PDB file of C-alpha atoms in Angstrom:
ATOM      1  CA  UNK A   1       0.010  -0.024  -0.026  1.00  0.00           C
ATOM      2  CA  UNK A   2       1.296   3.430  -0.934  1.00  0.00           C
ATOM      3  CA  UNK A   3       1.961   5.675   2.017  1.00  0.00           C
ATOM      4  CA  UNK A   4       1.309   9.399   2.368  1.00  0.00           C
ATOM      5  CA  UNK A   5       4.664  10.920   3.372  1.00  0.00           C
ATOM      6  CA  UNK A   6       3.637  14.549   3.609  1.00  0.00           C
ATOM      7  CA  UNK A   7       4.271  16.349   6.776  1.00  0.00           C
ATOM      8  CA  UNK A   8       1.195  18.152   8.208  1.00  0.00           C
ATOM      9  CA  UNK A   9       1.991  21.672   9.170  1.00  0.00           C
ATOM     10  CA  UNK A  10      -0.273  24.557  10.379  1.00  0.00           C
ATOM     11  CA  UNK A  11       0.924  28.000   9.280  1.00  0.00           C
ATOM     12  CA  UNK A  12       0.314  31.320  11.157  1.00  0.00           C
ATOM     13  CA  UNK A  13      -0.650  33.100   7.983  1.00  0.00           C
ATOM     14  CA  UNK A  14      -1.189  36.500   9.729  1.00  0.00           C
ATOM     15  CA  UNK A  15       2.665  36.331  10.234  1.00  0.00           C
ATOM     16  CA  UNK A  16       3.397  35.347   6.577  1.00  0.00           C
ATOM     17  CA  UNK A  17       3.033  36.943   3.215  1.00  0.00           C
ATOM     18  CA  UNK A  18       0.939  34.907   0.783  1.00  0.00           C
ATOM     19  CA  UNK A  19       0.758  35.498  -2.970  1.00  0.00           C
ATOM     20  CA  UNK A  20      -2.111  34.070  -5.094  1.00  0.00           C
ATOM     21  CA  UNK A  21      -1.743  34.471  -8.832  1.00  0.00           C
ATOM     22  CA  UNK A  22      -5.109  34.156 -10.555  1.00  0.00           C
ATOM     23  CA  UNK A  23      -8.341  36.056 -10.085  1.00  0.00           C
ATOM     24  CA  UNK A  24     -10.918  33.501 -11.395  1.00  0.00           C
ATOM     25  CA  UNK A  25     -12.881  30.790  -9.730  1.00  0.00           C
ATOM     26  CA  UNK A  26      -9.773  28.843  -8.689  1.00  0.00           C
ATOM     27  CA  UNK A  27      -8.134  31.951  -7.291  1.00  0.00           C
ATOM     28  CA  UNK A  28     -11.313  32.726  -5.364  1.00  0.00           C
ATOM     29  CA  UNK A  29     -11.496  29.210  -4.060  1.00  0.00           C
ATOM     30  CA  UNK A  30      -7.966  29.391  -2.774  1.00  0.00           C
ATOM     31  CA  UNK A  31      -8.338  32.788  -1.183  1.00  0.00           C
ATOM     32  CA  UNK A  32     -11.585  31.777   0.420  1.00  0.00           C
ATOM     33  CA  UNK A  33      -9.938  28.653   1.781  1.00  0.00           C
ATOM     34  CA  UNK A  34      -7.131  30.754   3.297  1.00  0.00           C
ATOM     35  CA  UNK A  35      -9.559  33.289   4.834  1.00  0.00           C
ATOM     36  CA  UNK A  36     -11.944  30.648   6.224  1.00  0.00           C
ATOM     37  CA  UNK A  37      -8.946  29.260   8.214  1.00  0.00           C
ATOM     38  CA  UNK A  38      -7.106  32.616   9.031  1.00  0.00           C
ATOM     39  CA  UNK A  39      -9.193  35.744   8.611  1.00  0.00           C
ATOM     40  CA  UNK A  40      -6.259  37.818   9.406  1.00  0.00           C
ATOM     41  CA  UNK A  41      -4.093  36.295   6.687  1.00  0.00           C
ATOM     42  CA  UNK A  42      -1.961  38.735   4.562  1.00  0.00           C
ATOM     43  CA  UNK A  43      -2.763  37.811   1.039  1.00  0.00           C
ATOM     44  CA  UNK A  44      -1.818  39.580  -2.217  1.00  0.00           C
ATOM     45  CA  UNK A  45      -3.775  38.446  -5.368  1.00  0.00           C
ATOM     46  CA  UNK A  46      -2.247  39.317  -8.680  1.00  0.00           C
ATOM     47  CA  UNK A  47      -4.333  38.919 -11.879  1.00  0.00           C
ATOM     48  CA  UNK A  48      -5.244  40.674 -15.021  1.00  0.00           C
ATOM     49  CA  UNK A  49      -8.892  40.476 -13.921  1.00  0.00           C
ATOM     50  CA  UNK A  50     -10.964  39.469 -10.967  1.00  0.00           C
ATOM     51  CA  UNK A  51     -14.199  37.439 -10.552  1.00  0.00           C
ATOM     52  CA  UNK A  52     -16.873  39.536  -8.901  1.00  0.00           C
ATOM     53  CA  UNK A  53     -17.014  36.878  -6.098  1.00  0.00           C
ATOM     54  CA  UNK A  54     -13.308  37.456  -5.441  1.00  0.00           C
ATOM     55  CA  UNK A  55     -13.607  41.159  -5.280  1.00  0.00           C
ATOM     56  CA  UNK A  56     -16.581  40.925  -2.974  1.00  0.00           C
ATOM     57  CA  UNK A  57     -14.688  38.578  -0.648  1.00  0.00           C
ATOM     58  CA  UNK A  58     -11.496  40.663  -0.652  1.00  0.00           C
ATOM     59  CA  UNK A  59     -13.622  43.749   0.268  1.00  0.00           C
ATOM     60  CA  UNK A  60     -14.434  42.245   3.686  1.00  0.00           C
ATOM     61  CA  UNK A  61     -10.719  41.469   4.604  1.00  0.00           C
ATOM     62  CA  UNK A  62      -8.413  44.503   5.086  1.00  0.00           C
ATOM     63  CA  UNK A  63      -5.266  42.312   4.717  1.00  0.00           C
ATOM     64  CA  UNK A  64      -6.272  41.114   1.244  1.00  0.00           C
ATOM     65  CA  UNK A  65      -4.833  43.158  -1.623  1.00  0.00           C
ATOM     66  CA  UNK A  66      -5.889  42.813  -5.181  1.00  0.00           C
ATOM     67  CA  UNK A  67      -3.439  43.904  -7.737  1.00  0.00           C
ATOM     68  CA  UNK A  68      -4.679  44.096 -11.320  1.00  0.00           C
ATOM     69  CA  UNK A  69      -1.745  43.419 -13.635  1.00  0.00           C
ATOM     70  CA  UNK A  70       0.101  40.664 -15.237  1.00  0.00           C
ATOM     71  CA  UNK A  71       2.301  38.463 -13.114  1.00  0.00           C
ATOM     72  CA  UNK A  72       5.979  39.481 -12.925  1.00  0.00           C
ATOM     73  CA  UNK A  73       8.989  37.896 -11.145  1.00  0.00           C
ATOM     74  CA  UNK A  74       9.073  40.730  -8.692  1.00  0.00           C
ATOM     75  CA  UNK A  75       5.645  39.698  -7.344  1.00  0.00           C
ATOM     76  CA  UNK A  76       7.286  36.742  -5.511  1.00  0.00           C
ATOM     77  CA  UNK A  77       9.824  38.988  -3.690  1.00  0.00           C
ATOM     78  CA  UNK A  78       9.136  39.010   0.082  1.00  0.00           C
ATOM     79  CA  UNK A  79       6.445  36.271  -0.110  1.00  0.00           C
ATOM     80  CA  UNK A  80       6.443  33.230   2.056  1.00  0.00           C
ATOM     81  CA  UNK A  81       4.002  31.147   0.188  1.00  0.00           C
ATOM     82  CA  UNK A  82       2.743  31.250  -3.433  1.00  0.00           C
ATOM     83  CA  UNK A  83      -0.334  29.780  -5.004  1.00  0.00           C
ATOM     84  CA  UNK A  84      -0.515  29.642  -8.767  1.00  0.00           C
ATOM     85  CA  UNK A  85      -4.217  29.531  -9.589  1.00  0.00           C
ATOM     86  CA  UNK A  86      -4.483  30.620 -13.284  1.00  0.00           C
ATOM     87  CA  UNK A  87      -6.100  28.768 -16.141  1.00  0.00           C
ATOM     88  CA  UNK A  88      -2.844  29.055 -18.091  1.00  0.00           C
ATOM     89  CA  UNK A  89      -0.563  26.020 -17.552  1.00  0.00           C
ATOM     90  CA  UNK A  90       2.412  27.679 -19.160  1.00  0.00           C
ATOM     91  CA  UNK A  91       2.086  30.696 -16.818  1.00  0.00           C
ATOM     92  CA  UNK A  92       1.607  28.369 -13.832  1.00  0.00           C
ATOM     93  CA  UNK A  93       4.809  26.633 -14.806  1.00  0.00           C
ATOM     94  CA  UNK A  94       6.618  29.921 -15.063  1.00  0.00           C
ATOM     95  CA  UNK A  95       5.364  31.007 -11.597  1.00  0.00           C
ATOM     96  CA  UNK A  96       6.502  27.591 -10.240  1.00  0.00           C
ATOM     97  CA  UNK A  97      10.035  28.221 -11.709  1.00  0.00           C
ATOM     98  CA  UNK A  98      10.235  31.765 -10.328  1.00  0.00           C
ATOM     99  CA  UNK A  99       9.087  30.524  -6.868  1.00  0.00           C
ATOM    100  CA  UNK A 100      11.551  27.583  -6.897  1.00  0.00           C
ATOM    101  CA  UNK A 101      14.407  30.036  -7.898  1.00  0.00           C
ATOM    102  CA  UNK A 102      13.434  32.339  -4.962  1.00  0.00           C
ATOM    103  CA  UNK A 103      13.256  29.326  -2.541  1.00  0.00           C
ATOM    104  CA  UNK A 104       9.628  30.159  -1.883  1.00  0.00           C
ATOM    105  CA  UNK A 105       7.085  27.373  -1.189  1.00  0.00           C
ATOM    106  CA  UNK A 106       4.473  27.030  -3.941  1.00  0.00           C
ATOM    107  CA  UNK A 107       1.184  25.221  -4.661  1.00  0.00           C
ATOM    108  CA  UNK A 108       0.163  25.089  -8.418  1.00  0.00           C
ATOM    109  CA  UNK A 109      -3.503  24.336  -8.438  1.00  0.00           C
ATOM    110  CA  UNK A 110      -4.467  20.936  -9.798  1.00  0.00           C
ATOM    111  CA  UNK A 111      -0.914  20.131 -10.634  1.00  0.00           C
ATOM    112  CA  UNK A 112       0.376  17.903  -7.796  1.00  0.00           C
ATOM    113  CA  UNK A 113       3.861  17.435  -9.348  1.00  0.00           C
ATOM    114  CA  UNK A 114       4.401  21.155  -9.060  1.00  0.00           C
ATOM    115  CA  UNK A 115       3.290  21.483  -5.409  1.00  0.00           C
ATOM    116  CA  UNK A 116       5.461  21.838  -2.400  1.00  0.00           C
ATOM    117  CA  UNK A 117       2.382  21.751  -0.219  1.00  0.00           C
ATOM    118  CA  UNK A 118      -1.339  21.080  -0.582  1.00  0.00           C
ATOM    119  CA  UNK A 119      -4.358  22.915   0.805  1.00  0.00           C
ATOM    120  CA  UNK A 120      -5.995  20.109   2.828  1.00  0.00           C
ATOM    121  CA  UNK A 121      -9.679  19.658   3.534  1.00  0.00           C
ATOM    122  CA  UNK A 122     -10.235  21.128   6.933  1.00  0.00           C
ATOM    123  CA  UNK A 123     -12.559  20.267   9.861  1.00  0.00           C
ATOM    124  CA  UNK A 124     -12.828  22.885  12.467  1.00  0.00           C
ATOM    125  CA  UNK A 125     -14.737  22.675  15.794  1.00  0.00           C
ATOM    126  CA  UNK A 126     -13.673  25.737  17.932  1.00  0.00           C
ATOM    127  CA  UNK A 127      -9.955  25.431  18.660  1.00  0.00           C
ATOM    128  CA  UNK A 128      -9.757  21.995  17.121  1.00  0.00           C
ATOM    129  CA  UNK A 129      -8.572  21.956  13.554  1.00  0.00           C
ATOM    130  CA  UNK A 130      -7.905  18.763  11.452  1.00  0.00           C
ATOM    131  CA  UNK A 131      -6.490  18.783   7.911  1.00  0.00           C
ATOM    132  CA  UNK A 132      -7.215  15.939   5.676  1.00  0.00           C
ATOM    133  CA  UNK A 133      -4.779  15.041   2.784  1.00  0.00           C
ATOM    134  CA  UNK A 134      -5.130  12.285   0.171  1.00  0.00           C
ATOM    135  CA  UNK A 135      -1.575  13.166  -1.082  1.00  0.00           C
ATOM    136  CA  UNK A 136      -3.054  14.950  -4.046  1.00  0.00           C
ATOM    137  CA  UNK A 137      -4.886  11.836  -5.258  1.00  0.00           C
ATOM    138  CA  UNK A 138      -8.595  12.873  -4.538  1.00  0.00           C
ATOM    139  CA  UNK A 139      -9.696  16.154  -2.997  1.00  0.00           C
ATOM    140  CA  UNK A 140     -13.236  14.822  -3.452  1.00  0.00           C
ATOM    141  CA  UNK A 141     -12.598  12.072  -0.994  1.00  0.00           C
ATOM    142  CA  UNK A 142     -11.023  14.472   1.404  1.00  0.00           C
ATOM    143  CA  UNK A 143     -14.076  16.664   1.152  1.00  0.00           C
ATOM    144  CA  UNK A 144     -16.404  13.707   1.922  1.00  0.00           C
ATOM    145  CA  UNK A 145     -14.247  12.705   4.968  1.00  0.00           C
ATOM    146  CA  UNK A 146     -14.373  16.270   6.267  1.00  0.00           C
ATOM    147  CA  UNK A 147     -18.161  16.163   6.094  1.00  0.00           C
ATOM    148  CA  UNK A 148     -18.193  12.801   8.090  1.00  0.00           C
ATOM    149  CA  UNK A 149     -15.802  14.161  10.727  1.00  0.00           C
ATOM    150  CA  UNK A 150     -17.556  17.571  10.946  1.00  0.00           C
ATOM    151  CA  UNK A 151     -20.767  15.700  11.870  1.00  0.00           C
ATOM    152  CA  UNK A 152     -19.063  13.128  14.170  1.00  0.00           C
ATOM    153  CA  UNK A 153     -17.117  15.558  16.364  1.00  0.00           C
ATOM    154  CA  UNK A 154     -19.408  16.952  19.079  1.00  0.00           C
ATOM    155  CA  UNK A 155     -19.714  20.688  19.409  1.00  0.00           C
ATOM    156  CA  UNK A 156     -19.134  20.295  23.101  1.00  0.00           C
ATOM    157  CA  UNK A 157     -15.416  19.424  22.417  1.00  0.00           C
ATOM    158  CA  UNK A 158     -14.427  23.144  22.706  1.00  0.00           C
ATOM    159  CA  UNK A 159     -15.412  23.013  26.335  1.00  0.00           C
ATOM    160  CA  UNK A 160     -13.334  19.894  26.875  1.00  0.00           C
ATOM    161  CA  UNK A 161     -10.399  21.563  25.256  1.00  0.00           C
ATOM    162  CA  UNK A 162     -10.859  24.728  27.398  1.00  0.00           C
ATOM    163  CA  UNK A 163     -10.906  22.570  30.551  1.00  0.00           C
ATOM    164  CA  UNK A 164      -7.899  20.438  29.649  1.00  0.00           C
ATOM    165  CA  UNK A 165      -5.893  23.626  28.823  1.00  0.00           C
ATOM    166  CA  UNK A 166      -6.719  24.874  32.304  1.00  0.00           C
ATOM    167  CA  UNK A 167      -5.652  21.672  33.831  1.00  0.00           C
ATOM    168  CA  UNK A 168      -2.470  21.517  31.877  1.00  0.00           C
ATOM    169  CA  UNK A 169      -1.485  25.058  33.100  1.00  0.00           C
ATOM    170  CA  UNK A 170      -2.048  23.956  36.717  1.00  0.00           C
ATOM    171  CA  UNK A 171      -0.139  20.623  36.515  1.00  0.00           C
ATOM    172  CA  UNK A 172       3.084  20.404  38.492  1.00  0.00           C
ATOM    173  CA  UNK A 173       6.173  18.251  37.741  1.00  0.00           C
ATOM    174  CA  UNK A 174       8.364  17.820  34.603  1.00  0.00           C
ATOM    175  CA  UNK A 175       7.107  17.407  31.039  1.00  0.00           C
ATOM    176  CA  UNK A 176       6.908  13.625  31.213  1.00  0.00           C
ATOM    177  CA  UNK A 177       4.792  13.803  34.375  1.00  0.00           C
ATOM    178  CA  UNK A 178       2.366  16.282  32.807  1.00  0.00           C
ATOM    179  CA  UNK A 179       2.046  14.131  29.591  1.00  0.00           C
ATOM    180  CA  UNK A 180       1.306  11.057  31.665  1.00  0.00           C
ATOM    181  CA  UNK A 181      -1.367  12.749  33.712  1.00  0.00           C
ATOM    182  CA  UNK A 182      -2.980  14.321  30.542  1.00  0.00           C
ATOM    183  CA  UNK A 183      -2.937  10.985  28.885  1.00  0.00           C
ATOM    184  CA  UNK A 184      -4.746   9.412  31.835  1.00  0.00           C
ATOM    185  CA  UNK A 185      -7.351  12.122  31.836  1.00  0.00           C
ATOM    186  CA  UNK A 186      -8.051  11.994  28.051  1.00  0.00           C
ATOM    187  CA  UNK A 187      -8.024   8.234  27.754  1.00  0.00           C
ATOM    188  CA  UNK A 188     -11.782   8.173  28.188  1.00  0.00           C
ATOM    189  CA  UNK A 189     -12.043  10.125  24.872  1.00  0.00           C
ATOM    190  CA  UNK A 190     -10.902   6.968  22.971  1.00  0.00           C
ATOM    191  CA  UNK A 191     -12.529   4.443  25.164  1.00  0.00           C
ATOM    192  CA  UNK A 192      -9.308   3.497  26.951  1.00  0.00           C
ATOM    193  CA  UNK A 193     -10.332   4.526  30.427  1.00  0.00           C
ATOM    194  CA  UNK A 194      -9.553   2.213  33.351  1.00  0.00           C
TER     195      UNK A 194
END
């Protein structure tokens, strides 16, 4: 069986600079996904035109900048992440080359071979966030799993997380002792209670 060797990471996008190239439906989808997860994300979108839905979305987020122009190499300067979301495969390849030359992580929409990272399907319940990846094989399966998990995880979990955080802050001892105690307390969540 083939394994997924991707390393899951959660970025603090309010501390990074994100470039999205493409103002159509795919660009809108990517920007929307970013903002759903991090409303304070700093996103610059470069495109020769913008779908009305993207313009409306950007209007509600002060850290989103729409720049109407053709992509140029300088657009990557100072960026931490790049998403190429144009309908032009040749342009997407050019953006990929420029990002790689600048040592900037890039995702080329619908082209797994040109992606340093994928935007996973996300389940969120309060402070809990779970990202689902199919290693680029089937975003549709990831979407369906998200729906199942969203329904399966109780809304009351946020209160549990809040209480466990307070308990963790009050625990005494070294790191190993704290981990042991928290493992004992949370074992009931997976049916492993004594």
